[in-house]
PDB file of C-alpha atoms in Angstrom:
ATOM      1  CA  SER A   1      57.623  20.109   8.822  1.00 52.00           C
ATOM      2  CA  THR A   2      57.970  19.205   5.124  1.00 51.00           C
ATOM      3  CA  SER A   3      56.498  15.740   5.609  1.00 53.00           C
ATOM      4  CA  LEU A   4      53.450  17.117   7.398  1.00 53.00           C
ATOM      5  CA  ALA A   5      52.887  19.714   4.676  1.00 52.00           C
ATOM      6  CA  LEU A   6      53.127  17.049   1.964  1.00 55.00           C
ATOM      7  CA  ALA A   7      50.722  14.805   3.746  1.00 56.00           C
ATOM      8  CA  LEU A   8      48.191  17.587   4.290  1.00 57.00           C
ATOM      9  CA  LEU A   9      48.526  18.562   0.589  1.00 54.00           C
ATOM     10  CA  ALA A  10      47.754  14.944  -0.387  1.00 58.00           C
ATOM     11  CA  PHE A  11      44.620  14.916   1.693  1.00 57.00           C
ATOM     12  CA  HIS A  12      43.431  18.193   0.212  1.00 54.00           C
ATOM     13  CA  ALA A  13      44.013  16.760  -3.248  1.00 54.00           C
ATOM     14  CA  ALA A  14      42.070  13.630  -2.415  1.00 55.00           C
ATOM     15  CA  GLU A  15      39.242  15.796  -1.059  1.00 55.00           C
ATOM     16  CA  ALA A  16      39.157  17.809  -4.296  1.00 51.00           C
ATOM     17  CA  VAL A  17      38.918  14.603  -6.349  1.00 49.00           C
ATOM     18  CA  VAL A  18      36.097  13.162  -4.269  1.00 48.00           C
ATOM     19  CA  LEU A  19      34.023  16.349  -4.064  1.00 49.00           C
ATOM     20  CA  GLN A  20      34.383  16.992  -7.849  1.00 49.00           C
ATOM     21  CA  PRO A  21      30.978  16.146  -9.462  1.00 46.00           C
ATOM     22  CA  ARG A  22      31.044  12.890 -11.345  1.00 45.00           C
ATOM     23  CA  VAL A  23      28.381  11.131 -13.463  1.00 41.00           C
ATOM     24  CA  ARG A  24      29.600   7.646 -14.046  1.00 42.00           C
ATOM     25  CA  ALA A  25      32.617   6.321 -12.135  1.00 42.00           C
ATOM     26  CA  PRO A  26      33.587   8.335  -9.017  1.00 45.00           C
ATOM     27  CA  LEU A  27      37.035   7.511  -7.706  1.00 44.00           C
ATOM     28  CA  PHE A  28      36.439   7.448  -3.937  1.00 48.00           C
ATOM     29  CA  PRO A  29      39.399   6.457  -1.789  1.00 51.00           C
ATOM     30  CA  SER A  30      38.619   3.201  -0.050  1.00 53.00           C
ATOM     31  CA  PRO A  31      38.487   3.088   3.770  1.00 54.00           C
ATOM     32  CA  HIS A  32      41.685   1.000   3.725  1.00 53.00           C
ATOM     33  CA  ALA A  33      43.485   3.708   1.734  1.00 54.00           C
ATOM     34  CA  LEU A  34      42.324   6.328   4.130  1.00 53.00           C
ATOM     35  CA  ARG A  35      43.633   4.357   7.094  1.00 57.00           C
ATOM     36  CA  CYS A  36      47.016   3.804   5.435  1.00 57.00           C
ATOM     37  CA  LEU A  37      47.323   7.449   4.519  1.00 54.00           C
ATOM     38  CA  SER A  38      46.299   8.512   8.021  1.00 56.00           C
ATOM     39  CA  SER A  39      48.940   6.204   9.521  1.00 57.00           C
ATOM     40  CA  SER A  40      51.573   7.671   7.199  1.00 55.00           C
ATOM     41  CA  VAL A  41      50.730  11.172   8.327  1.00 51.00           C
ATOM     42  CA  ARG A  42      50.872  10.201  11.994  1.00 54.00           C
ATOM     43  CA  LEU A  43      54.268   8.503  11.494  1.00 53.00           C
ATOM     44  CA  ALA A  44      55.512  11.626   9.700  1.00 52.00           C
ATOM     45  CA  ALA A  45      54.316  13.794  12.516  1.00 49.00           C
ATOM     46  CA  GLU A  46      56.228  11.733  15.150  1.00 53.00           C
ATOM     47  CA  PRO A  47      59.975  12.481  15.702  1.00 52.00           C
ATOM     48  CA  SER A  48      62.380  10.281  13.858  1.00 49.00           C
ATOM     49  CA  GLU A  49      64.904   7.956  15.587  1.00 48.00           C
ATOM     50  CA  THR A  50      67.760  10.442  14.913  1.00 48.00           C
ATOM     51  CA  GLU A  51      65.833  13.230  16.470  1.00 49.00           C
ATOM     52  CA  ALA A  52      64.948  11.057  19.450  1.00 48.00           C
ATOM     53  CA  ALA A  53      68.557   9.988  19.839  1.00 47.00           C
ATOM     54  CA  ALA A  54      69.733  13.557  19.608  1.00 46.00           C
ATOM     55  CA  GLY A  55      67.197  14.498  22.241  1.00 47.00           C
ATOM     56  CA  ASP A  56      68.283  11.614  24.539  1.00 48.00           C
ATOM     57  CA  GLY A  57      72.043  12.197  24.071  1.00 47.00           C
ATOM     58  CA  ALA A  58      72.561  15.511  25.794  1.00 48.00           C
ATOM     59  CA  VAL A  59      70.761  16.860  28.811  1.00 47.00           C
ATOM     60  CA  PRO A  60      69.836  20.465  28.093  1.00 50.00           C
ATOM     61  CA  ASP A  61      69.834  22.963  30.901  1.00 54.00           C
ATOM     62  CA  GLY A  62      68.479  26.450  31.317  1.00 57.00           C
ATOM     63  CA  GLU A  63      67.425  28.058  28.025  1.00 63.00           C
ATOM     64  CA  GLY A  64      67.936  24.855  26.088  1.00 64.00           C
ATOM     65  CA  MET A  65      65.393  23.082  28.327  1.00 71.00           C
ATOM     66  CA  SER A  66      62.785  25.802  27.608  1.00 77.00           C
ATOM     67  CA  ASP A  67      63.342  25.587  23.867  1.00 78.00           C
ATOM     68  CA  ALA A  68      62.932  21.793  23.939  1.00 81.00           C
ATOM     69  CA  LYS A  69      59.658  22.043  25.847  1.00 83.00           C
ATOM     70  CA  ALA A  70      58.407  24.734  23.448  1.00 83.00           C
ATOM     71  CA  GLU A  71      59.328  22.603  20.409  1.00 84.00           C
ATOM     72  CA  LYS A  72      57.651  19.557  21.882  1.00 84.00           C
ATOM     73  CA  ALA A  73      54.479  21.481  22.627  1.00 85.00           C
ATOM     74  CA  ALA A  74      54.489  22.923  19.134  1.00 85.00           C
ATOM     75  CA  LYS A  75      54.871  19.460  17.636  1.00 85.00           C
ATOM     76  CA  LYS A  76      52.063  18.133  19.756  1.00 86.00           C
ATOM     77  CA  ALA A  77      49.773  21.012  18.764  1.00 86.00           C
ATOM     78  CA  GLU A  78      50.656  20.462  15.096  1.00 86.00           C
ATOM     79  CA  LYS A  79      49.846  16.709  15.399  1.00 86.00           C
ATOM     80  CA  ASP A  80      46.538  17.450  17.074  1.00 86.00           C
ATOM     81  CA  ALA A  81      45.609  19.922  14.406  1.00 86.00           C
ATOM     82  CA  LEU A  82      46.542  17.410  11.725  1.00 86.00           C
ATOM     83  CA  ARG A  83      44.447  14.681  13.353  1.00 86.00           C
ATOM     84  CA  ALA A  84      41.492  17.078  13.480  1.00 87.00           C
ATOM     85  CA  GLN A  85      41.849  17.845   9.796  1.00 86.00           C
ATOM     86  CA  ILE A  86      42.094  14.134   9.014  1.00 86.00           C
ATOM     87  CA  ASP A  87      38.813  13.464  10.911  1.00 86.00           C
ATOM     88  CA  GLU A  88      37.150  16.380   9.078  1.00 86.00           C
ATOM     89  CA  LEU A  89      38.259  15.050   5.731  1.00 85.00           C
ATOM     90  CA  GLU A  90      36.932  11.549   6.536  1.00 84.00           C
ATOM     91  CA  LYS A  91      33.539  13.076   7.400  1.00 85.00           C
ATOM     92  CA  LYS A  92      33.499  14.994   4.167  1.00 85.00           C
ATOM     93  CA  LEU A  93      34.382  11.848   2.197  1.00 85.00           C
ATOM     94  CA  THR A  94      31.425   9.953   3.861  1.00 84.00           C
ATOM     95  CA  SER A  95      29.089  12.863   3.045  1.00 83.00           C
ATOM     96  CA  ALA A  96      30.334  12.984  -0.496  1.00 84.00           C
ATOM     97  CA  ARG A  97      29.581   9.333  -0.974  1.00 83.00           C
ATOM     98  CA  GLY A  98      26.040   9.808   0.271  1.00 82.00           C
ATOM     99  CA  ASP A  99      25.567  12.768  -2.117  1.00 82.00           C
ATOM    100  CA  PHE A 100      26.817  10.742  -5.013  1.00 81.00           C
ATOM    101  CA  VAL A 101      24.415   7.838  -4.301  1.00 80.00           C
ATOM    102  CA  ALA A 102      21.570  10.331  -4.207  1.00 79.00           C
ATOM    103  CA  ALA A 103      22.689  11.828  -7.525  1.00 77.00           C
ATOM    104  CA  GLN A 104      22.712   8.349  -9.032  1.00 73.00           C
ATOM    105  CA  ASP A 105      19.143   7.754  -7.862  1.00 72.00           C
ATOM    106  CA  GLU A 106      18.025  11.056  -9.388  1.00 72.00           C
ATOM    107  CA  ALA A 107      19.767  10.162 -12.681  1.00 68.00           C
ATOM    108  CA  LYS A 108      17.758   6.893 -12.858  1.00 67.00           C
ATOM    109  CA  ASP A 109      14.498   8.867 -12.692  1.00 63.00           C
ATOM    110  CA  ALA A 110      15.585  11.235 -15.511  1.00 64.00           C
ATOM    111  CA  GLY A 111      15.499  10.715 -19.247  1.00 63.00           C
ATOM    112  CA  GLU A 112      13.690   7.932 -21.016  1.00 62.00           C
ATOM    113  CA  ASN A 113      13.613   5.534 -17.972  1.00 66.00           C
ATOM    114  CA  GLY A 114      12.135   8.315 -15.823  1.00 67.00           C
ATOM    115  CA  TYR A 115       9.502   9.043 -18.418  1.00 70.00           C
ATOM    116  CA  LEU A 116       8.473   5.394 -18.750  1.00 74.00           C
ATOM    117  CA  LEU A 117       8.204   5.026 -14.923  1.00 73.00           C
ATOM    118  CA  LEU A 118       6.074   8.194 -14.757  1.00 75.00           C
ATOM    119  CA  ALA A 119       3.831   6.885 -17.538  1.00 79.00           C
ATOM    120  CA  ALA A 120       3.404   3.475 -15.815  1.00 80.00           C
ATOM    121  CA  ASN A 121       2.534   5.126 -12.479  1.00 81.00           C
ATOM    122  CA  PHE A 122      -0.050   7.304 -14.237  1.00 81.00           C
ATOM    123  CA  GLU A 123      -1.707   4.417 -15.929  1.00 84.00           C
ATOM    124  CA  ARG A 124      -1.819   2.429 -12.692  1.00 85.00           C
ATOM    125  CA  GLU A 125      -3.485   5.327 -10.926  1.00 84.00           C
ATOM    126  CA  ARG A 126      -5.997   5.764 -13.757  1.00 84.00           C
ATOM    127  CA  GLN A 127      -6.999   2.129 -13.662  1.00 84.00           C
ATOM    128  CA  ARG A 128      -7.414   2.294  -9.866  1.00 83.00           C
ATOM    129  CA  ALA A 129      -9.668   5.353 -10.150  1.00 80.00           C
ATOM    130  CA  ARG A 130     -11.766   3.705 -12.883  1.00 80.00           C
ATOM    131  CA  THR A 131     -12.267   0.629 -10.711  1.00 77.00           C
ATOM    132  CA  GLU A 132     -13.400   2.747  -7.782  1.00 76.00           C
ATOM    133  CA  LEU A 133     -15.833   4.710  -9.951  1.00 70.00           C
ATOM    134  CA  ASP A 134     -17.357   1.531 -11.428  1.00 70.00           C
ATOM    135  CA  GLY A 135     -17.788   0.106  -7.916  1.00 67.00           C
ATOM    136  CA  GLN A 136     -19.474   3.252  -6.675  1.00 66.00           C
ATOM    137  CA  ALA A 137     -21.784   3.311  -9.725  1.00 63.00           C
ATOM    138  CA  GLY A 138     -22.857  -0.318  -9.115  1.00 68.00           C
ATOM    139  CA  TYR A 139     -23.473   0.398  -5.399  1.00 75.00           C
ATOM    140  CA  GLY A 140     -25.593   3.404  -6.343  1.00 77.00           C
ATOM    141  CA  ARG A 141     -27.777   1.284  -8.712  1.00 81.00           C
ATOM    142  CA  LEU A 142     -28.383  -1.301  -5.977  1.00 83.00           C
ATOM    143  CA  GLU A 143     -29.327   1.337  -3.410  1.00 85.00           C
ATOM    144  CA  ALA A 144     -31.748   3.052  -5.811  1.00 85.00           C
ATOM    145  CA  MET A 145     -33.447  -0.272  -6.739  1.00 87.00           C
ATOM    146  CA  ARG A 146     -33.787  -1.750  -3.272  1.00 88.00           C
ATOM    147  CA  PRO A 147     -36.614   0.560  -2.014  1.00 89.00           C
ATOM    148  CA  LEU A 148     -38.647  -0.223  -5.181  1.00 89.00           C
ATOM    149  CA  LEU A 149     -38.836  -3.963  -4.593  1.00 90.00           C
ATOM    150  CA  PRO A 150     -42.041  -3.883  -2.409  1.00 90.00           C
ATOM    151  CA  PHE A 151     -43.801  -1.878  -5.132  1.00 89.00           C
ATOM    152  CA  VAL A 152     -42.649  -4.331  -7.807  1.00 88.00           C
ATOM    153  CA  GLU A 153     -43.907  -7.315  -5.764  1.00 89.00           C
ATOM    154  CA  GLN A 154     -47.314  -5.746  -5.070  1.00 87.00           C
ATOM    155  CA  PHE A 155     -47.765  -4.716  -8.709  1.00 84.00           C
ATOM    156  CA  ALA A 156     -46.931  -8.263  -9.858  1.00 84.00           C
ATOM    157  CA  ALA A 157     -49.455  -9.720  -7.297  1.00 83.00           C
ATOM    158  CA  LEU A 158     -52.222  -7.415  -8.582  1.00 80.00           C
ATOM    159  CA  GLN A 159     -51.548  -8.444 -12.153  1.00 79.00           C
ATOM    160  CA  ALA A 160     -51.719 -12.103 -11.121  1.00 78.00           C
ATOM    161  CA  GLU A 161     -55.296 -11.487  -9.957  1.00 75.00           C
ATOM    162  CA  ALA A 162     -56.303 -10.283 -13.439  1.00 70.00           C
ATOM    163  CA  ASP A 163     -56.810 -13.866 -14.718  1.00 68.00           C
ATOM    164  CA  GLY A 164     -59.889 -14.369 -12.485  1.00 66.00           C
ATOM    165  CA  ALA A 165     -61.293 -10.862 -12.766  1.00 66.00           C
ATOM    166  CA  ASP A 166     -64.461 -10.062 -14.746  1.00 69.00           C
ATOM    167  CA  GLY A 167     -66.579  -6.957 -15.531  1.00 67.00           C
ATOM    168  CA  GLY A 168     -65.211  -3.702 -14.279  1.00 69.00           C
ATOM    169  CA  ALA A 169     -62.241  -5.239 -12.528  1.00 70.00           C
ATOM    170  CA  ALA A 170     -61.070  -6.796 -15.800  1.00 72.00           C
ATOM    171  CA  GLU A 171     -61.128  -3.418 -17.474  1.00 75.00           C
ATOM    172  CA  VAL A 172     -59.042  -1.907 -14.723  1.00 75.00           C
ATOM    173  CA  HIS A 173     -56.478  -4.787 -14.896  1.00 73.00           C
ATOM    174  CA  LYS A 174     -56.365  -4.429 -18.666  1.00 76.00           C
ATOM    175  CA  TYR A 175     -55.605  -0.719 -18.316  1.00 76.00           C
ATOM    176  CA  TYR A 176     -52.706  -1.287 -15.944  1.00 79.00           C
ATOM    177  CA  SER A 177     -51.330  -4.286 -17.788  1.00 81.00           C
ATOM    178  CA  GLY A 178     -49.544  -2.038 -20.259  1.00 82.00           C
ATOM    179  CA  ILE A 179     -47.802  -0.219 -17.373  1.00 84.00           C
ATOM    180  CA  HIS A 180     -46.828  -3.523 -15.791  1.00 82.00           C
ATOM    181  CA  LYS A 181     -45.369  -4.646 -19.097  1.00 86.00           C
ATOM    182  CA  GLN A 182     -43.212  -1.487 -19.385  1.00 88.00           C
ATOM    183  CA  LEU A 183     -42.073  -1.921 -15.830  1.00 87.00           C
ATOM    184  CA  THR A 184     -41.051  -5.487 -16.526  1.00 87.00           C
ATOM    185  CA  GLN A 185     -39.016  -4.397 -19.489  1.00 91.00           C
ATOM    186  CA  VAL A 186     -37.187  -1.767 -17.376  1.00 89.00           C
ATOM    187  CA  LEU A 187     -36.426  -4.361 -14.707  1.00 89.00           C
ATOM    188  CA  GLU A 188     -35.103  -6.837 -17.303  1.00 89.00           C
ATOM    189  CA  ALA A 189     -32.853  -4.116 -18.776  1.00 89.00           C
ATOM    190  CA  ALA A 190     -31.499  -3.450 -15.285  1.00 87.00           C
ATOM    191  CA  GLN A 191     -30.784  -7.235 -14.994  1.00 90.00           C
ATOM    192  CA  LEU A 192     -33.140  -7.604 -11.983  1.00 92.00           C
ATOM    193  CA  GLU A 193     -33.801 -11.291 -11.430  1.00 92.00           C
ATOM    194  CA  PRO A 194     -35.781 -12.980  -8.601  1.00 93.00           C
ATOM    195  CA  PHE A 195     -34.718 -16.288  -7.046  1.00 94.00           C
ATOM    196  CA  ASP A 196     -36.582 -18.735  -4.853  1.00 94.00           C
ATOM    197  CA  SER A 197     -35.579 -21.166  -2.164  1.00 93.00           C
ATOM    198  CA  ALA A 198     -37.268 -24.599  -1.993  1.00 94.00           C
ATOM    199  CA  PRO A 199     -37.860 -26.654   1.094  1.00 93.00           C
ATOM    200  CA  GLY A 200     -34.836 -28.798   1.839  1.00 93.00           C
ATOM    201  CA  ASP A 201     -32.293 -26.350   0.352  1.00 94.00           C
ATOM    202  CA  ALA A 202     -29.259 -25.846   2.536  1.00 94.00           C
ATOM    203  CA  TYR A 203     -29.346 -22.553   4.436  1.00 94.00           C
ATOM    204  CA  ASP A 204     -26.845 -20.053   2.921  1.00 94.00           C
ATOM    205  CA  TRP A 205     -26.300 -16.976   5.040  1.00 91.00           C
ATOM    206  CA  ARG A 206     -25.082 -15.095   1.960  1.00 91.00           C
ATOM    207  CA  ARG A 207     -28.415 -15.579   0.093  1.00 94.00           C
ATOM    208  CA  HIS A 208     -30.882 -16.280   2.879  1.00 95.00           C
ATOM    209  CA  ARG A 209     -32.202 -14.267   5.859  1.00 94.00           C
ATOM    210  CA  GLU A 210     -33.556 -16.405   8.720  1.00 95.00           C
ATOM    211  CA  VAL A 211     -36.861 -15.082  10.041  1.00 94.00           C
ATOM    212  CA  GLU A 212     -37.788 -18.063  12.128  1.00 94.00           C
ATOM    213  CA  ARG A 213     -36.479 -21.483  13.235  1.00 93.00           C
ATOM    214  CA  ARG A 214     -38.898 -24.393  13.751  1.00 92.00           C
ATOM    215  CA  PRO A 215     -38.519 -28.102  14.374  1.00 92.00           C
ATOM    216  CA  SER A 216     -39.384 -30.475  11.545  1.00 91.00           C
ATOM    217  CA  GLU A 217     -39.536 -34.226  11.118  1.00 89.00           C
ATOM    218  CA  GLU A 218     -39.285 -34.032   7.261  1.00 91.00           C
ATOM    219  CA  VAL A 219     -36.591 -31.346   6.756  1.00 92.00           C
ATOM    220  CA  ALA A 220     -33.073 -31.787   8.052  1.00 92.00           C
ATOM    221  CA  LYS A 221     -31.517 -29.364  10.473  1.00 91.00           C
ATOM    222  CA  ASN A 222     -30.186 -26.139   9.067  1.00 92.00           C
ATOM    223  CA  CYS A 223     -32.195 -26.480   5.856  1.00 95.00           C
ATOM    224  CA  VAL A 224     -34.902 -24.265   4.390  1.00 95.00           C
ATOM    225  CA  LEU A 225     -38.277 -25.208   5.747  1.00 94.00           C
ATOM    226  CA  GLU A 226     -40.348 -22.495   4.098  1.00 94.00           C
ATOM    227  CA  GLN A 227     -39.824 -19.354   2.090  1.00 95.00           C
ATOM    228  CA  THR A 228     -41.669 -16.198   3.134  1.00 94.00           C
ATOM    229  CA  ALA A 229     -40.181 -13.713   0.603  1.00 93.00           C
ATOM    230  CA  ARG A 230     -38.222 -14.328  -2.576  1.00 92.00           C
ATOM    231  CA  GLY A 231     -34.779 -12.896  -3.057  1.00 94.00           C
ATOM    232  CA  TYR A 232     -33.418 -10.672  -5.939  1.00 95.00           C
ATOM    233  CA  THR A 233     -30.162 -10.181  -7.706  1.00 93.00           C
ATOM    234  CA  MET A 234     -29.200  -7.313  -9.939  1.00 90.00           C
ATOM    235  CA  GLY A 235     -26.369  -7.587 -12.422  1.00 85.00           C
ATOM    236  CA  GLY A 236     -25.016 -10.582 -10.657  1.00 85.00           C
ATOM    237  CA  GLU A 237     -24.959  -8.777  -7.271  1.00 88.00           C
ATOM    238  CA  LEU A 238     -27.194  -9.711  -4.410  1.00 91.00           C
ATOM    239  CA  LEU A 239     -29.908  -7.117  -4.029  1.00 91.00           C
ATOM    240  CA  ARG A 240     -32.054  -8.693  -1.319  1.00 93.00           C
ATOM    241  CA  GLU A 241     -31.780 -11.988   0.580  1.00 94.00           C
ATOM    242  CA  ALA A 242     -34.575 -14.492   0.414  1.00 95.00           C
ATOM    243  CA  GLU A 243     -36.486 -14.648   3.765  1.00 95.00           C
ATOM    244  CA  VAL A 244     -36.832 -18.205   4.923  1.00 96.00           C
ATOM    245  CA  VAL A 245     -37.879 -20.333   7.890  1.00 95.00           C
ATOM    246  CA  VAL A 246     -35.134 -22.688   8.884  1.00 95.00           C
ATOM    247  CA  SER A 247     -35.533 -26.192  10.296  1.00 93.00           C
ATOM    248  CA  SER A 248     -34.076 -26.947  13.687  1.00 90.00           C
ATOM    249  CA  GLY A 249     -34.352 -30.698  13.078  1.00 88.00           C
ATOM    250  CA  SER A 250     -36.397 -33.349  14.742  1.00 86.00           C
ATOM    251  CA  ALA A 251     -38.004 -32.345  18.018  1.00 81.00           C
ATOM    252  CA  ALA A 252     -37.595 -35.878  19.392  1.00 74.00           C
ATOM    253  CA  ALA A 253     -33.856 -35.888  18.559  1.00 68.00           C
ATOM    254  CA  ALA A 254     -33.441 -32.540  20.237  1.00 64.00           C
ATOM    255  CA  ALA A 255     -35.235 -33.721  23.367  1.00 68.00           C
ATOM    256  CA  ALA A 256     -33.134 -36.893  23.491  1.00 68.00           C
ATOM    257  CA  ALA A 257     -29.882 -34.810  23.118  1.00 67.00           C
ATOM    258  CA  GLU A 258     -30.974 -32.697  26.117  1.00 63.00           C
TER     259      GLU A 258
END
């Protein structure tokens, strides 16, 4: 019918408007407009009151009955086809909205804004890589210096004996004192610093390594009783913990608690 053709033409026109590429302000039909237009099409597809009255007024017989059934079936098929087209257009409109949103997102990443975002991401990644490299370099220095600590301690102990040496031993110590001086300068340049723990200091698991625990009447519980090996730091990082004996407190107090 003419009404159905006009309605279908209007939907095709709306589809062309929606699917046409836009950059700034797409004119999508709202869901309410779609429902109204769909209702109008369905109403146009249904028979009017005059047609219904004409159909109810006379009772056809024979060939007239067959023509009425054929016309009714044709109208039903036409309405079903129109509903299917309406559903298809609604799906296309939904898909077009999604494509437009995606196009807007891509437009945000283009031009000057996109360049600035890319530059910021690159600088962030560069800083992260630099931080990781610095951390690995510091870890490598610590691992390289740690095995040398026993040699450094033994060399320092030998040089401490030079004060009481005489004769040939003094000559030997004098010969190696220059090497010890150079070694000391290298260690100072690497920021290697020893630290000691005095009796009575609180036990700190981050700087101390407990080698033994003994009762004591003079030193409180969980405090350093004796140091067996000094600790070292390098560049502010802990290189080796100080080895200490920790007090378990008074033996009498422990026995009374049991």
